[in-house]
Short mmCIF file of the C-alpha atoms (twelve columns), coordinates in Angstrom:
data_MODEL
# 
_entry.id   MODEL 
# 
loop_
_atom_site.group_PDB 
_atom_site.id 
_atom_site.type_symbol 
_atom_site.label_atom_id 
_atom_site.label_alt_id 
_atom_site.label_comp_id 
_atom_site.label_asym_id 
_atom_site.label_seq_id 
_atom_site.Cartn_x 
_atom_site.Cartn_y 
_atom_site.Cartn_z 
_atom_site.pdbx_PDB_model_num 
ATOM 1   C CA . UNK A 1   -34.297 2.362   -9.764  1 
ATOM 2   C CA . UNK A 2   -32.261 4.700   -11.942 1 
ATOM 3   C CA . UNK A 3   -30.047 7.411   -10.453 1 
ATOM 4   C CA . UNK A 4   -27.911 10.165  -11.853 1 
ATOM 5   C CA . UNK A 5   -24.415 8.805   -11.371 1 
ATOM 6   C CA . UNK A 6   -21.902 10.979  -9.559  1 
ATOM 7   C CA . UNK A 7   -18.481 10.343  -7.979  1 
ATOM 8   C CA . UNK A 8   -18.233 8.447   -4.686  1 
ATOM 9   C CA . UNK A 9   -17.346 10.153  -1.424  1 
ATOM 10  C CA . UNK A 10  -15.792 8.396   1.615   1 
ATOM 11  C CA . UNK A 11  -16.488 10.030  4.960   1 
ATOM 12  C CA . UNK A 12  -14.917 7.289   7.057   1 
ATOM 13  C CA . UNK A 13  -14.890 3.582   7.883   1 
ATOM 14  C CA . UNK A 14  -15.055 1.207   10.841  1 
ATOM 15  C CA . UNK A 15  -13.342 -0.741  12.267  1 
ATOM 16  C CA . UNK A 16  -9.879  0.715   11.756  1 
ATOM 17  C CA . UNK A 17  -8.233  -2.725  11.804  1 
ATOM 18  C CA . UNK A 18  -9.456  -6.217  11.013  1 
ATOM 19  C CA . UNK A 19  -8.462  -9.643  9.728   1 
ATOM 20  C CA . UNK A 20  -8.855  -11.267 6.327   1 
ATOM 21  C CA . UNK A 21  -12.441 -12.228 5.502   1 
ATOM 22  C CA . UNK A 22  -14.081 -9.960  8.086   1 
ATOM 23  C CA . UNK A 23  -16.133 -6.914  7.171   1 
ATOM 24  C CA . UNK A 24  -15.361 -3.215  7.113   1 
ATOM 25  C CA . UNK A 25  -18.200 -0.668  6.880   1 
ATOM 26  C CA . UNK A 26  -17.477 2.361   4.702   1 
ATOM 27  C CA . UNK A 27  -19.657 5.443   5.312   1 
ATOM 28  C CA . UNK A 28  -20.151 7.945   2.489   1 
ATOM 29  C CA . UNK A 29  -22.177 8.546   -0.620  1 
ATOM 30  C CA . UNK A 30  -22.217 7.783   -4.317  1 
ATOM 31  C CA . UNK A 31  -22.135 4.032   -3.673  1 
ATOM 32  C CA . UNK A 32  -23.936 2.338   -6.549  1 
ATOM 33  C CA . UNK A 33  -24.885 -1.316  -6.436  1 
ATOM 34  C CA . UNK A 34  -23.576 -2.163  -9.880  1 
ATOM 35  C CA . UNK A 35  -20.587 -3.637  -11.653 1 
ATOM 36  C CA . UNK A 36  -18.950 -0.218  -12.086 1 
ATOM 37  C CA . UNK A 37  -18.360 0.318   -8.352  1 
ATOM 38  C CA . UNK A 38  -15.007 -0.958  -7.092  1 
ATOM 39  C CA . UNK A 39  -13.303 -0.941  -3.709  1 
ATOM 40  C CA . UNK A 40  -9.548  -1.199  -3.146  1 
ATOM 41  C CA . UNK A 41  -7.232  -1.391  -0.188  1 
ATOM 42  C CA . UNK A 42  -4.302  0.781   -1.243  1 
ATOM 43  C CA . UNK A 43  -0.918  0.151   0.356   1 
ATOM 44  C CA . UNK A 44  0.970   3.138   1.727   1 
ATOM 45  C CA . UNK A 45  4.581   2.851   0.652   1 
ATOM 46  C CA . UNK A 46  5.363   5.942   2.734   1 
ATOM 47  C CA . UNK A 47  4.517   3.887   5.830   1 
ATOM 48  C CA . UNK A 48  7.163   1.319   4.923   1 
ATOM 49  C CA . UNK A 49  4.678   -1.373  3.949   1 
ATOM 50  C CA . UNK A 50  3.023   -2.898  0.903   1 
ATOM 51  C CA . UNK A 51  2.662   -0.657  -2.170  1 
ATOM 52  C CA . UNK A 52  -0.211  -1.328  -4.560  1 
ATOM 53  C CA . UNK A 53  -3.983  -1.835  -4.772  1 
ATOM 54  C CA . UNK A 54  -5.864  -4.987  -3.768  1 
ATOM 55  C CA . UNK A 55  -9.521  -5.323  -4.690  1 
ATOM 56  C CA . UNK A 56  -12.190 -6.070  -2.077  1 
ATOM 57  C CA . UNK A 57  -15.545 -7.801  -2.528  1 
ATOM 58  C CA . UNK A 58  -18.658 -5.807  -1.671  1 
ATOM 59  C CA . UNK A 59  -20.994 -7.509  0.796   1 
ATOM 60  C CA . UNK A 60  -23.862 -5.028  0.595   1 
ATOM 61  C CA . UNK A 61  -24.913 -1.371  0.525   1 
ATOM 62  C CA . UNK A 62  -27.353 0.303   2.925   1 
ATOM 63  C CA . UNK A 63  -29.163 3.381   1.685   1 
ATOM 64  C CA . UNK A 64  -29.518 4.820   -1.802  1 
ATOM 65  C CA . UNK A 65  -27.275 7.264   -3.668  1 
ATOM 66  C CA . UNK A 66  -29.995 9.957   -3.652  1 
ATOM 67  C CA . UNK A 67  -30.793 9.844   0.097   1 
ATOM 68  C CA . UNK A 68  -27.891 11.070  2.212   1 
ATOM 69  C CA . UNK A 69  -25.124 8.956   3.715   1 
ATOM 70  C CA . UNK A 70  -24.792 5.292   2.819   1 
ATOM 71  C CA . UNK A 71  -22.948 2.386   4.393   1 
ATOM 72  C CA . UNK A 72  -21.126 -0.070  2.131   1 
ATOM 73  C CA . UNK A 73  -19.812 -3.279  3.703   1 
ATOM 74  C CA . UNK A 74  -16.772 -4.963  2.144   1 
ATOM 75  C CA . UNK A 75  -14.750 -8.051  2.968   1 
ATOM 76  C CA . UNK A 76  -11.119 -7.529  3.945   1 
ATOM 77  C CA . UNK A 77  -9.021  -9.145  1.192   1 
ATOM 78  C CA . UNK A 78  -5.953  -11.304 1.664   1 
ATOM 79  C CA . UNK A 79  -3.383  -8.556  2.057   1 
ATOM 80  C CA . UNK A 80  0.250   -9.552  1.921   1 
ATOM 81  C CA . UNK A 81  1.673   -8.282  5.192   1 
ATOM 82  C CA . UNK A 82  1.043   -6.236  8.323   1 
ATOM 83  C CA . UNK A 83  0.722   -2.666  7.082   1 
ATOM 84  C CA . UNK A 84  -1.452  0.450   6.908   1 
ATOM 85  C CA . UNK A 85  -3.789  0.950   3.964   1 
ATOM 86  C CA . UNK A 86  -6.056  3.662   2.657   1 
ATOM 87  C CA . UNK A 87  -9.431  2.661   1.211   1 
ATOM 88  C CA . UNK A 88  -10.422 3.714   -2.308  1 
ATOM 89  C CA . UNK A 89  -13.868 3.586   -3.939  1 
ATOM 90  C CA . UNK A 90  -14.307 4.344   -7.630  1 
ATOM 91  C CA . UNK A 91  -16.971 4.169   -10.297 1 
ATOM 92  C CA . UNK A 92  -17.315 5.246   -13.935 1 
ATOM 93  C CA . UNK A 93  -17.331 8.962   -13.099 1 
ATOM 94  C CA . UNK A 94  -14.754 9.347   -10.329 1 
ATOM 95  C CA . UNK A 95  -13.108 8.020   -7.188  1 
ATOM 96  C CA . UNK A 96  -12.619 8.830   -3.528  1 
ATOM 97  C CA . UNK A 97  -9.895  7.934   -1.021  1 
ATOM 98  C CA . UNK A 98  -10.403 7.628   2.729   1 
ATOM 99  C CA . UNK A 99  -9.637  10.903  4.564   1 
ATOM 100 C CA . UNK A 100 -6.029  11.818  5.326   1 
ATOM 101 C CA . UNK A 101 -4.984  10.289  8.627   1 
ATOM 102 C CA . UNK A 102 -7.616  7.530   8.518   1 
ATOM 103 C CA . UNK A 103 -5.712  4.353   7.775   1 
ATOM 104 C CA . UNK A 104 -6.786  0.734   7.892   1 
ATOM 105 C CA . UNK A 105 -4.403  -1.492  9.855   1 
ATOM 106 C CA . UNK A 106 -4.221  -5.037  8.530   1 
ATOM 107 C CA . UNK A 107 -2.833  -7.970  10.482  1 
ATOM 108 C CA . UNK A 108 -1.576  -10.611 8.068   1 
ATOM 109 C CA . UNK A 109 -1.582  -14.307 8.865   1 
ATOM 110 C CA . UNK A 110 1.919   -15.514 9.761   1 
ATOM 111 C CA . UNK A 111 3.472   -17.986 7.345   1 
ATOM 112 C CA . UNK A 112 6.415   -20.320 7.934   1 
ATOM 113 C CA . UNK A 113 8.561   -21.402 5.001   1 
ATOM 114 C CA . UNK A 114 11.046  -23.448 7.041   1 
ATOM 115 C CA . UNK A 115 13.442  -23.570 9.962   1 
ATOM 116 C CA . UNK A 116 17.049  -24.496 10.605  1 
ATOM 117 C CA . UNK A 117 18.545  -26.596 12.030  1 
ATOM 118 C CA . UNK A 118 15.981  -29.380 12.104  1 
ATOM 119 C CA . UNK A 119 17.464  -31.133 15.120  1 
ATOM 120 C CA . UNK A 120 19.494  -30.299 18.207  1 
ATOM 121 C CA . UNK A 121 19.782  -30.456 21.974  1 
ATOM 122 C CA . UNK A 122 18.008  -28.195 24.427  1 
ATOM 123 C CA . UNK A 123 19.449  -24.715 24.111  1 
ATOM 124 C CA . UNK A 124 20.036  -25.028 20.349  1 
ATOM 125 C CA . UNK A 125 19.325  -21.765 18.505  1 
ATOM 126 C CA . UNK A 126 16.670  -22.218 15.817  1 
ATOM 127 C CA . UNK A 127 15.969  -19.744 13.011  1 
ATOM 128 C CA . UNK A 128 12.450  -19.772 11.542  1 
ATOM 129 C CA . UNK A 129 11.965  -18.207 8.102   1 
ATOM 130 C CA . UNK A 130 8.684   -16.871 6.766   1 
ATOM 131 C CA . UNK A 131 6.525   -13.781 6.426   1 
ATOM 132 C CA . UNK A 132 4.480   -11.625 8.823   1 
ATOM 133 C CA . UNK A 133 6.184   -13.160 11.839  1 
ATOM 134 C CA . UNK A 134 5.415   -10.051 13.912  1 
ATOM 135 C CA . UNK A 135 2.907   -9.020  16.578  1 
ATOM 136 C CA . UNK A 136 3.524   -12.405 18.159  1 
ATOM 137 C CA . UNK A 137 1.316   -13.772 20.920  1 
ATOM 138 C CA . UNK A 138 3.092   -17.059 21.621  1 
ATOM 139 C CA . UNK A 139 5.578   -19.627 20.320  1 
ATOM 140 C CA . UNK A 140 5.447   -23.295 21.287  1 
ATOM 141 C CA . UNK A 141 8.037   -25.996 20.748  1 
ATOM 142 C CA . UNK A 142 5.691   -28.955 20.917  1 
ATOM 143 C CA . UNK A 143 3.702   -28.275 24.103  1 
ATOM 144 C CA . UNK A 144 6.465   -26.231 25.713  1 
ATOM 145 C CA . UNK A 145 6.189   -22.427 25.541  1 
ATOM 146 C CA . UNK A 146 9.128   -20.412 24.253  1 
ATOM 147 C CA . UNK A 147 9.436   -17.379 26.500  1 
ATOM 148 C CA . UNK A 148 12.434  -15.652 24.892  1 
ATOM 149 C CA . UNK A 149 12.781  -14.986 21.171  1 
ATOM 150 C CA . UNK A 150 13.857  -12.306 18.689  1 
ATOM 151 C CA . UNK A 151 11.985  -11.145 15.583  1 
ATOM 152 C CA . UNK A 152 14.290  -10.793 12.574  1 
ATOM 153 C CA . UNK A 153 13.720  -8.082  9.977   1 
ATOM 154 C CA . UNK A 154 11.490  -5.025  10.224  1 
ATOM 155 C CA . UNK A 155 8.624   -6.939  8.574   1 
ATOM 156 C CA . UNK A 156 9.034   -10.192 10.455  1 
ATOM 157 C CA . UNK A 157 10.855  -12.377 7.965   1 
ATOM 158 C CA . UNK A 158 12.290  -14.600 10.683  1 
ATOM 159 C CA . UNK A 159 12.365  -15.566 14.351  1 
ATOM 160 C CA . UNK A 160 15.316  -16.698 16.441  1 
ATOM 161 C CA . UNK A 161 14.842  -18.692 19.636  1 
ATOM 162 C CA . UNK A 162 16.469  -21.422 21.702  1 
ATOM 163 C CA . UNK A 163 14.941  -24.830 22.298  1 
ATOM 164 C CA . UNK A 164 13.478  -24.623 25.822  1 
ATOM 165 C CA . UNK A 165 15.815  -25.999 28.502  1 
ATOM 166 C CA . UNK A 166 13.601  -28.840 29.632  1 
ATOM 167 C CA . UNK A 167 15.330  -32.121 30.507  1 
ATOM 168 C CA . UNK A 168 14.355  -35.111 28.413  1 
ATOM 169 C CA . UNK A 169 15.094  -38.708 29.289  1 
ATOM 170 C CA . UNK A 170 14.885  -41.422 26.720  1 
ATOM 171 C CA . UNK A 171 13.867  -44.964 27.601  1 
ATOM 172 C CA . UNK A 172 12.799  -46.408 24.266  1 
ATOM 173 C CA . UNK A 173 12.210  -45.663 20.594  1 
ATOM 174 C CA . UNK A 174 8.636   -44.529 21.266  1 
ATOM 175 C CA . UNK A 175 9.812   -41.726 23.521  1 
ATOM 176 C CA . UNK A 176 12.452  -40.813 20.967  1 
ATOM 177 C CA . UNK A 177 9.693   -40.292 18.423  1 
ATOM 178 C CA . UNK A 178 7.822   -38.246 21.023  1 
ATOM 179 C CA . UNK A 179 10.717  -35.778 20.956  1 
ATOM 180 C CA . UNK A 180 9.903   -35.022 17.305  1 
ATOM 181 C CA . UNK A 181 7.659   -31.994 17.714  1 
ATOM 182 C CA . UNK A 182 6.286   -29.189 15.520  1 
ATOM 183 C CA . UNK A 183 6.807   -25.501 16.186  1 
ATOM 184 C CA . UNK A 184 3.632   -23.451 16.544  1 
ATOM 185 C CA . UNK A 185 3.427   -19.665 16.228  1 
ATOM 186 C CA . UNK A 186 0.464   -17.497 17.195  1 
ATOM 187 C CA . UNK A 187 0.284   -13.835 16.197  1 
ATOM 188 C CA . UNK A 188 -2.389  -11.153 16.161  1 
ATOM 189 C CA . UNK A 189 -3.191  -12.121 12.553  1 
ATOM 190 C CA . UNK A 190 -3.561  -15.860 13.171  1 
ATOM 191 C CA . UNK A 191 -1.645  -19.044 13.930  1 
ATOM 192 C CA . UNK A 192 0.501   -21.454 11.965  1 
ATOM 193 C CA . UNK A 193 2.379   -24.680 12.628  1 
ATOM 194 C CA . UNK A 194 5.465   -26.045 10.893  1 
ATOM 195 C CA . UNK A 195 4.852   -28.949 8.545   1 
ATOM 196 C CA . UNK A 196 8.208   -30.445 9.512   1 
ATOM 197 C CA . UNK A 197 9.012   -31.557 13.053  1 
ATOM 198 C CA . UNK A 198 12.061  -30.608 15.075  1 
ATOM 199 C CA . UNK A 199 14.009  -33.587 16.397  1 
ATOM 200 C CA . UNK A 200 15.102  -32.873 19.945  1 
ATOM 201 C CA . UNK A 201 18.232  -34.775 20.949  1 
ATOM 202 C CA . UNK A 202 17.875  -35.742 24.626  1 
ATOM 203 C CA . UNK A 203 20.448  -34.621 27.161  1 
ATOM 204 C CA . UNK A 204 20.575  -37.979 28.871  1 
ATOM 205 C CA . UNK A 205 19.698  -41.450 27.626  1 
ATOM 206 C CA . UNK A 206 18.559  -44.248 29.892  1 
ATOM 207 C CA . UNK A 207 17.764  -47.770 28.676  1 
# 
């Protein structure tokens, strides 16, 4: 069908926060199912986060531009960090931004770039470097939970923690290899595990 094209209008959207790849439903009008309709997640620099526009793929549109409110579903793109975003819809004749005060909260997947040192005894302080290391749910050193840690940087560029004080006794080379364990981090935005393993040096050695 052919419609008279007019600018889009965003009334609101739900949910107000979501993860990469999930859907957000935008309610409004002037949503045309054609190549000229674009959706962006626009970073709010004033909120101390990402600044810029990231395009989102449209999943589908319910309703027609000439029959009241529509619902347009879009996939949350791979945004760079935990931050608040406004949502923008534009077409060939205009654009609309989500209402003032309605912000989309994105939880980025944590990423680990490395850690230092790579070996040490129980109680050694380890610094993990990466991005979006915030909103943490848990940290594990191997299968042992880390209960005390500090997030470094306002945007979670690092984590500091001590190797859990669990006694380890070595009887052979196999057990020594067993003390080489990864570090696993779980956050609201997802989970990640270090590619490299931390070599725990046992407190006591028995042969």
